[in-house]
Short mmCIF file of C-alpha atoms and ligand atoms in Angstrom, two decimals:
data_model
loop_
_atom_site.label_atom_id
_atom_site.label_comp_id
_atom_site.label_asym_id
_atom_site.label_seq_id
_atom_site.Cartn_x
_atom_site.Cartn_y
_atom_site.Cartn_z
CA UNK A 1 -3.11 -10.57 32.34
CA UNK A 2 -1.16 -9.90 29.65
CA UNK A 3 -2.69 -8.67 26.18
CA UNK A 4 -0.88 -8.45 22.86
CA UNK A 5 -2.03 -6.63 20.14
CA UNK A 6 -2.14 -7.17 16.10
CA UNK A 7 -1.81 -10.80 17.17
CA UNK A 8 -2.80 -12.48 13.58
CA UNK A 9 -0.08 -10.00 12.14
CA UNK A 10 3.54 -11.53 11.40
CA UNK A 11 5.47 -10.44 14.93
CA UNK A 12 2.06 -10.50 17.02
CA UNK A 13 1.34 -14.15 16.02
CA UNK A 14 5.17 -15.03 16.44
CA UNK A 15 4.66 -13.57 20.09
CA UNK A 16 1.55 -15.13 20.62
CA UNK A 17 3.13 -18.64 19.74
CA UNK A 18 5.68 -18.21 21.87
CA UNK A 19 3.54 -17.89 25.24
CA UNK A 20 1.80 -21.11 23.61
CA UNK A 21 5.23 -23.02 23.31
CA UNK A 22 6.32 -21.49 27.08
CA UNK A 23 2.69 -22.44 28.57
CA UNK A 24 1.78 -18.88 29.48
CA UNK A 25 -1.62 -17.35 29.83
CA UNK A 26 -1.98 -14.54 27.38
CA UNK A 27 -5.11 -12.42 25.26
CA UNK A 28 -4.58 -11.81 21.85
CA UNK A 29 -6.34 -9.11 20.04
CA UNK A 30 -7.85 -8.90 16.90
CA UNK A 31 -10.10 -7.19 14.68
CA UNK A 32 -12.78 -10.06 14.47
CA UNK A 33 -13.19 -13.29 14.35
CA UNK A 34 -12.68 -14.34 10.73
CA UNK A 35 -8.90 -13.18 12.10
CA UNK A 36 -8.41 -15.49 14.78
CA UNK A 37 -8.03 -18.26 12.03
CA UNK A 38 -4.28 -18.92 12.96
CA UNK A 39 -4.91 -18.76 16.64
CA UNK A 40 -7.36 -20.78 17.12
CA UNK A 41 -6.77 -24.02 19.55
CA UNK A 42 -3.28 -22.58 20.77
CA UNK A 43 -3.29 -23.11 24.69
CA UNK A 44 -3.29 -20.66 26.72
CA UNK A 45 -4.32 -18.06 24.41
CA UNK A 46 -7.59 -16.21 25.16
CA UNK A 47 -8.49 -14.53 21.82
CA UNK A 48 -10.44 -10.99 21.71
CA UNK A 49 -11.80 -8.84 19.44
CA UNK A 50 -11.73 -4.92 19.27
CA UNK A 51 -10.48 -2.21 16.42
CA UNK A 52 -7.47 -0.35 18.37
CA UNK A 53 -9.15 2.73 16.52
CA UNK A 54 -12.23 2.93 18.78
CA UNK A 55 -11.57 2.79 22.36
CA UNK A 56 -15.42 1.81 23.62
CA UNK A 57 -14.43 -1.79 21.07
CA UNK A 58 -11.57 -2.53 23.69
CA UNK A 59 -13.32 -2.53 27.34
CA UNK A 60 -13.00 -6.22 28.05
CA UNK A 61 -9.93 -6.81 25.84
CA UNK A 62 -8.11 -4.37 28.28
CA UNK A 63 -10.44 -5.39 31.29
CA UNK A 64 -7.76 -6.78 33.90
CA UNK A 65 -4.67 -6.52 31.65
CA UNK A 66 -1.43 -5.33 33.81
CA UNK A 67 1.23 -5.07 30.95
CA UNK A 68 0.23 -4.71 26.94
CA UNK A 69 2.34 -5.62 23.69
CA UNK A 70 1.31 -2.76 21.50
CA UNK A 71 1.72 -3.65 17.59
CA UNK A 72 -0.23 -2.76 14.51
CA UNK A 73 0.60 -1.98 10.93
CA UNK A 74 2.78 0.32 9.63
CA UNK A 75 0.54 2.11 7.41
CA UNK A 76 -0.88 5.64 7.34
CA UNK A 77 -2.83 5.35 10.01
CA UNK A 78 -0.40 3.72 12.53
CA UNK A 79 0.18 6.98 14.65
CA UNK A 80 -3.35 7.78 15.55
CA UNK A 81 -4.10 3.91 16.11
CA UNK A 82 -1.47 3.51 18.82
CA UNK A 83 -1.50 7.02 20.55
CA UNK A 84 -5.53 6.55 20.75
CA UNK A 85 -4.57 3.25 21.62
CA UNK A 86 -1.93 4.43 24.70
CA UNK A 87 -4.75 6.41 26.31
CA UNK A 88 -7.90 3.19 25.89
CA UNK A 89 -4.99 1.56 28.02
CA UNK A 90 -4.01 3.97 30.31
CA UNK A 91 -7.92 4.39 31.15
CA UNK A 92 -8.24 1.21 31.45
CA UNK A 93 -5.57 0.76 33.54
CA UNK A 94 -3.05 -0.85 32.15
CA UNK A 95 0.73 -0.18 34.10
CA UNK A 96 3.08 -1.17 31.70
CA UNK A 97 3.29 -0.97 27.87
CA UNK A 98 5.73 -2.36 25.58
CA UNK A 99 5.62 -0.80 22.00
CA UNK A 100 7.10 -2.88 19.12
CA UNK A 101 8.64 0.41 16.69
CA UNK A 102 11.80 -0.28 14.50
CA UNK A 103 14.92 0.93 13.59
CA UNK A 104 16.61 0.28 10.03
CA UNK A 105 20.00 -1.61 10.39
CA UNK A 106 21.43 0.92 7.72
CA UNK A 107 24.34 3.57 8.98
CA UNK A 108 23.06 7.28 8.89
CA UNK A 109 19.27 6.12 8.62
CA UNK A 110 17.20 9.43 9.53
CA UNK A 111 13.77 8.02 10.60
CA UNK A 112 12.29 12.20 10.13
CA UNK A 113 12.38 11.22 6.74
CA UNK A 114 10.05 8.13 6.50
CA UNK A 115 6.38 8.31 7.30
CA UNK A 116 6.38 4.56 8.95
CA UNK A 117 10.04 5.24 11.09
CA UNK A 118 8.84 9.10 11.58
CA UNK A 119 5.74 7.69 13.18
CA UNK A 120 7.67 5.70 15.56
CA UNK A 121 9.24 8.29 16.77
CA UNK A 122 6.30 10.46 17.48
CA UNK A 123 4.25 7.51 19.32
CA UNK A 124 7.33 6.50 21.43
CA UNK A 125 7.30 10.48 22.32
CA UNK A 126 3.33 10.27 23.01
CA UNK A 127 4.42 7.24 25.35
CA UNK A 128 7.36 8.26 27.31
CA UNK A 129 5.23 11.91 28.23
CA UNK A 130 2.42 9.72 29.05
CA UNK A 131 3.45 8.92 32.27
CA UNK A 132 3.01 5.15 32.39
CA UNK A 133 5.36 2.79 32.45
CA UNK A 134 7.47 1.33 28.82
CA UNK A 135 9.30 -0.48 27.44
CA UNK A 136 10.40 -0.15 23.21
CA UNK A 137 11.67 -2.96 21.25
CA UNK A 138 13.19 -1.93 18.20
CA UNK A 139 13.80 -4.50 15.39
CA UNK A 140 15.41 -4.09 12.00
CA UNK A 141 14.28 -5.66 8.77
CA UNK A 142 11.93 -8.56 9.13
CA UNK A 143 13.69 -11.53 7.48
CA UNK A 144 9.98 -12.91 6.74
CA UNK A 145 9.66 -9.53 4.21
CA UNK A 146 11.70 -11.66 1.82
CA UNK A 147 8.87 -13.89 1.51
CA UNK A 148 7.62 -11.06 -0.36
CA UNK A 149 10.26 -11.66 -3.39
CA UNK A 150 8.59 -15.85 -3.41
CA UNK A 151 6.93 -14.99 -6.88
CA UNK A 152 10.40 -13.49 -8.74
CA UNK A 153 12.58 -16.07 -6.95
CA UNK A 154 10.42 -19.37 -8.32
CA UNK A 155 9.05 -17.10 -11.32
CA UNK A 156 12.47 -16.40 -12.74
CA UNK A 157 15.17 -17.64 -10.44
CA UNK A 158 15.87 -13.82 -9.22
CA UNK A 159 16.18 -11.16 -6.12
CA UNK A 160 14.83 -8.57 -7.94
CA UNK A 161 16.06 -5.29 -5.44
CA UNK A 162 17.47 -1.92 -5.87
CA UNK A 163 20.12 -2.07 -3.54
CA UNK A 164 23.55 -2.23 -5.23
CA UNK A 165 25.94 -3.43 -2.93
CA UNK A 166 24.17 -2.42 0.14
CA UNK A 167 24.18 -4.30 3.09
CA UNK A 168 20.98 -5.34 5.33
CA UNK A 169 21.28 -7.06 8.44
CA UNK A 170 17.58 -8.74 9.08
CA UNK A 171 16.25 -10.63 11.91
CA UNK A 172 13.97 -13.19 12.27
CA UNK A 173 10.81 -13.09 14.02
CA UNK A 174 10.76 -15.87 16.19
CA UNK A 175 14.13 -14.15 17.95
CA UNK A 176 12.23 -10.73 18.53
CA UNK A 177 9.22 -13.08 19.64
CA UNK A 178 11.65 -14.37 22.16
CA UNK A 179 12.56 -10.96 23.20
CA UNK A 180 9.09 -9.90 23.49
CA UNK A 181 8.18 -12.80 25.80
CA UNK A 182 10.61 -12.33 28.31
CA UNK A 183 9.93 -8.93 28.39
CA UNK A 184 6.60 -9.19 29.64
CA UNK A 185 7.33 -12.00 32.03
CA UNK A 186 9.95 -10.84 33.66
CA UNK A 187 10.99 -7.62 35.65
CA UNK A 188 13.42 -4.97 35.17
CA UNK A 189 12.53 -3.62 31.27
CA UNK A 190 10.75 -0.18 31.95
CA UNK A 191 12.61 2.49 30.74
CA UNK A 192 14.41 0.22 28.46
CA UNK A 193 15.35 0.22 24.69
CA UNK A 194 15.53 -2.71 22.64
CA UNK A 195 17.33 -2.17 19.41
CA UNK A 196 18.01 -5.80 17.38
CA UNK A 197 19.41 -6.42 14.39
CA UNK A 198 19.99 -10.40 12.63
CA UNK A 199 23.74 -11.72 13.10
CA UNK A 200 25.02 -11.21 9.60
CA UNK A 201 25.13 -7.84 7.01
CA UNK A 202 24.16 -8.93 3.95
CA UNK A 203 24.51 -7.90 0.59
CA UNK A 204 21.71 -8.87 -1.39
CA UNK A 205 23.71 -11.27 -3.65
CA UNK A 206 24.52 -13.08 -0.43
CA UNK A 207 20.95 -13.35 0.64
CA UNK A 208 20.27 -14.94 -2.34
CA UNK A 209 23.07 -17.10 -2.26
CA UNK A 210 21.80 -18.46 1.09
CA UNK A 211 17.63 -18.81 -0.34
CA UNK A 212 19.63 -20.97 -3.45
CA UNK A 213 21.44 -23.35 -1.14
CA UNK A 214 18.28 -24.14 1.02
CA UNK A 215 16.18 -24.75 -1.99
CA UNK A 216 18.41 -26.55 -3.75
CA UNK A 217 18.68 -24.55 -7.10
CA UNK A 218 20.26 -21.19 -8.86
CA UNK A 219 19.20 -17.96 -7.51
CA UNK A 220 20.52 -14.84 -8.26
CA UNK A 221 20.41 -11.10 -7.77
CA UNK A 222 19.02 -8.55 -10.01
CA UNK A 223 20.15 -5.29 -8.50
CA UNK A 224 16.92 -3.50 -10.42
CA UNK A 225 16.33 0.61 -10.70
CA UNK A 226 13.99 1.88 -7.47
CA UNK A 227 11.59 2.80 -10.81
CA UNK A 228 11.65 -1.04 -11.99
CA UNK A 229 11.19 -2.00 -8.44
CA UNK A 230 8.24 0.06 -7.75
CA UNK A 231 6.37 -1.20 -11.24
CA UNK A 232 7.12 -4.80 -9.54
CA UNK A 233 5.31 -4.05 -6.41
CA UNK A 234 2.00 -2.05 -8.43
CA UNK A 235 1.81 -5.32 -10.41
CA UNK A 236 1.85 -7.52 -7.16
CA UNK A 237 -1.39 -4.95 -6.03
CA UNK A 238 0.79 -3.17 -3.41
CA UNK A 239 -1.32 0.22 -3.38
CA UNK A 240 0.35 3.32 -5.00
CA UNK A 241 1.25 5.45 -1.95
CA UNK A 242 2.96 1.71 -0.36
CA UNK A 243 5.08 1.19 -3.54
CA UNK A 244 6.24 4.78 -3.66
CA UNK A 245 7.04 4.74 0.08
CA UNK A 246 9.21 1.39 -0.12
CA UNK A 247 10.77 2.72 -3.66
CA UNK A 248 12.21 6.19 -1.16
CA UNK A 249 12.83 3.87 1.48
CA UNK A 250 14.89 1.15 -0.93
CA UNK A 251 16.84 4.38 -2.96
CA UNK A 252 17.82 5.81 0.92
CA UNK A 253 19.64 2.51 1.88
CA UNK A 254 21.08 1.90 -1.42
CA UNK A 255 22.89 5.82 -1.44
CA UNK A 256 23.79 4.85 2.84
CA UNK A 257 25.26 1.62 1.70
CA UNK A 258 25.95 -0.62 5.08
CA UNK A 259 24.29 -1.75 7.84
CA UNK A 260 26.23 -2.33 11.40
CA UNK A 261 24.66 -5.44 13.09
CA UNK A 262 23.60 -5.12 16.84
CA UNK A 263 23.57 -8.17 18.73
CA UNK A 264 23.52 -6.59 22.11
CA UNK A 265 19.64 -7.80 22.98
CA UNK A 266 20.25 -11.11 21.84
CA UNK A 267 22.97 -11.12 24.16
CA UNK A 268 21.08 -9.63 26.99
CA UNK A 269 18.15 -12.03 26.51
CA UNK A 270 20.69 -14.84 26.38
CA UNK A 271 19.20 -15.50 23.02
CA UNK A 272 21.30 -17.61 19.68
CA UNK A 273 20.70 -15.43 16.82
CA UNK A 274 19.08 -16.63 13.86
CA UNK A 275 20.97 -16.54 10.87
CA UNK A 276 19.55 -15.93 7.42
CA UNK A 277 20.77 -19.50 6.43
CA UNK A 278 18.91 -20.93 9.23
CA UNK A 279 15.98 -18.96 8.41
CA UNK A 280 15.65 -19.63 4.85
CA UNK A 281 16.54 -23.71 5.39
CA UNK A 282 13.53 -23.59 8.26
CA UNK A 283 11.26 -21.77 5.62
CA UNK A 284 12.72 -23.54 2.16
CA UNK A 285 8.65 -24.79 1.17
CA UNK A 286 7.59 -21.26 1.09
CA UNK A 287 11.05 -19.92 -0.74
CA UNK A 288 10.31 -22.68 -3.56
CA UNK A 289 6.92 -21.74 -3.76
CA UNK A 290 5.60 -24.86 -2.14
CA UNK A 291 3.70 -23.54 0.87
CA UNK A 292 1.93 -20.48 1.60
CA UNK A 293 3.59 -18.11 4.34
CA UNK A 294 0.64 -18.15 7.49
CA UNK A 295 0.53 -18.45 10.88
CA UNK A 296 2.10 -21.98 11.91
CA UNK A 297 0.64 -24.31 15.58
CA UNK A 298 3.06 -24.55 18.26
N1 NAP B 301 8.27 -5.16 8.13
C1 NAP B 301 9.42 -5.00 8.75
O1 NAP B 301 10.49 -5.42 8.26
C2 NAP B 301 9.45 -4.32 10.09
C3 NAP B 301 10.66 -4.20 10.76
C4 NAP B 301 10.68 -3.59 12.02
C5 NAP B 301 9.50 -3.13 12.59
N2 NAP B 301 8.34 -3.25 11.89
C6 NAP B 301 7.09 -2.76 12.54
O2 NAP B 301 6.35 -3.90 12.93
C7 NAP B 301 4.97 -3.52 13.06
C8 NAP B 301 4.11 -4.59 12.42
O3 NAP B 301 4.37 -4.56 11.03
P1 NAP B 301 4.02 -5.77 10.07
O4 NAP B 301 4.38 -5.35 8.72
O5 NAP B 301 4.57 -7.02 10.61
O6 NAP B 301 2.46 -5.78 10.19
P2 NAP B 301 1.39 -6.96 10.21
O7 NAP B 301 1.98 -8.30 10.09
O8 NAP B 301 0.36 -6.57 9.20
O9 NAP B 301 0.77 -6.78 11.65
C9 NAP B 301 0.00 -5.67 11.96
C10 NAP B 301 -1.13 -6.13 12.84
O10 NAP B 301 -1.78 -4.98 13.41
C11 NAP B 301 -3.18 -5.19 13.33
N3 NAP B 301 -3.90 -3.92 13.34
C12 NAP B 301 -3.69 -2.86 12.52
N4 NAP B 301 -4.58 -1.88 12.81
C13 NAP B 301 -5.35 -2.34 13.83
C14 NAP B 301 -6.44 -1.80 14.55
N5 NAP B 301 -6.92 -0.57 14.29
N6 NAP B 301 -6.99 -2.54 15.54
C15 NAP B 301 -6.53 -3.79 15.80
N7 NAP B 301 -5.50 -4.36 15.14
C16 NAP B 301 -4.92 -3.64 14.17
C17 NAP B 301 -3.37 -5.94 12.03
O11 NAP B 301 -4.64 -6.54 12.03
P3 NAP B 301 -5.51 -6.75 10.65
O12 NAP B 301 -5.08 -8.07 10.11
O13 NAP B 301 -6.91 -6.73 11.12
O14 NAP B 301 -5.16 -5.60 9.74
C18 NAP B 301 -2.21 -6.93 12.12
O15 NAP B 301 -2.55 -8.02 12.92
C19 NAP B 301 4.85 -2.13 12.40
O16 NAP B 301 4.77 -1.16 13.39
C20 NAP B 301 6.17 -1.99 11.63
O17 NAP B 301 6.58 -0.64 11.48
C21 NAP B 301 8.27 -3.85 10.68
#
């Protein structure tokens, strides 16, 4: 059996879907049941409850599982989550686990410096020494985070960023969903790294560019101060210690300056990457404001 965790989250539910669409068996976990909202009624998926914090929550969600898709948030508390997690699934017998981490598309990131990418590093290290088999995929920039900019975009027709000129190169979901599937279906990963980057560097005037042709009207970018910025995401509610981590995070790739796209996983999962145009056409209801970004059936 094949478990994936922080399946009502935006990659886990993208991963889930996808063994729906292919007809595979699969357990999703999550925290309780007023989470499995989304999941609900998609075949093939056997959803489970249990808090990847306390192991003695996770005996039959890991009960019979052979190879795990480890996710959860990226907040404070994502190292001790997964490396308690590693050893609930190591004791429980699990032989193979696939972490989802990340790796910023930007030239010269240093991930020491970040909490989130620093984090990464230290649970892949807590895997590899663990002595069970891995695999790491390794996305850059969700394209779905510009969902995040929906209330500037129909409030005032902007892309309010601090990011100059700077280039991104996001990816879309549903391609490291693809990734992820095949991975766990099919031999030959252990050992392996899975960087993947979207098929395009983008400034951020070209990213809006492409939301303003699939929505049919102007949008443009604001290239705001990393101070502006940060007031923007304490008035949305972000908490205080989130905004200040994305404000260090936005001022880091605006002094690197360019991303360098990486297309080699698509190309070893035989998969057509997603552009941003595609991606904001497929999602132009939620980028005018129309619908609500959530977890969509099969
Ligand atoms: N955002 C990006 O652009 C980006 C890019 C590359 C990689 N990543 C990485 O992708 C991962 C997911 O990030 P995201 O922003 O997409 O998060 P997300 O959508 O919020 O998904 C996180 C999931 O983990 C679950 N979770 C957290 N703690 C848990 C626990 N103790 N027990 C069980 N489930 C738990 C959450 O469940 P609840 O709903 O119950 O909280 C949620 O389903 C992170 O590791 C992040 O660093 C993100």
């Amino acid at each position: 059996m094949i478990l994936i965790t922080g399946a009502n989250g935006r990659p886990g539910s993208a991963t889930v879907r996808e063994f729906a669409r292919q007809g595979t068996p699969v357990r999703a976990l999550v925290r309780g049941p007023e989470k499995a909202e989304g999941l609900r009624g998609l075949p093939g998926v056997d959803v489970v409850y249990g808090d990847m914090l306390w192991p003695e929550t996770l005996k039959s969600a890991l009960a019979g599982v052979d190879r795990v898709l480890m996710i959860s948030g990226a907040g404070p508390l994502m190292l001790e989550t997964q490396c308690t997690f590693i050893d609930a699934a190591i004791s429980a017998g699990v032989g193979h686990i696939v972490k989802f981490s990340g790796k910023d598309s930007v030239d010269g990131f240093d991930n020491e410096k970040f909490r989130s990418s620093r984090s990464h590093e230290q649970i892949q290290r807590y895997l590899f020494a663990a002595g069970t088999p891995w695999t790491v995929l390794q996305p850059s920039q969700f394209m779905h985070v510009y969902f995040e900019e929906v209330p500037d975009i129909v409030g005032s027709g902007e892309l309010r960023l601090p990011l100059g000129d700077t280039t991104l190169a996001p990816v879309d979901i549903d391609d490291i969903a693809k990734v992820a599937y095949a991975v766990l279906t099919t031999p030959g990963h252990e050992g392996k790294i899975y960087p993947m980057t979207g098929p395009e560097a983008l400034t951020m005037a070209e990213a809006a560019q492409h939301i303003s042709e699939a929505i049919g009207k102007p949008v443009r970018y604001r290239d705001v101060s990393s101070e502006e910025k940060q007031q923007d995401w304490l008035k949305a509610g972000y908490p205080p210690p989130r905004a200040s981590a994305f404000a260090q995070l936005f001022e880091e790739r605006r002094k690197l300056g360019h991303s360098t796209v990486d297309l080699s996983t698509h190309r070893r999962f035989d998969i057509e990457p997603t552009t941003f145009a595609q991606f904001t056409r497929r999602y132009a209801d939620i980028f005018r404001g129309d619908t609500q970004y959530g977890v969509t059936p099969v």
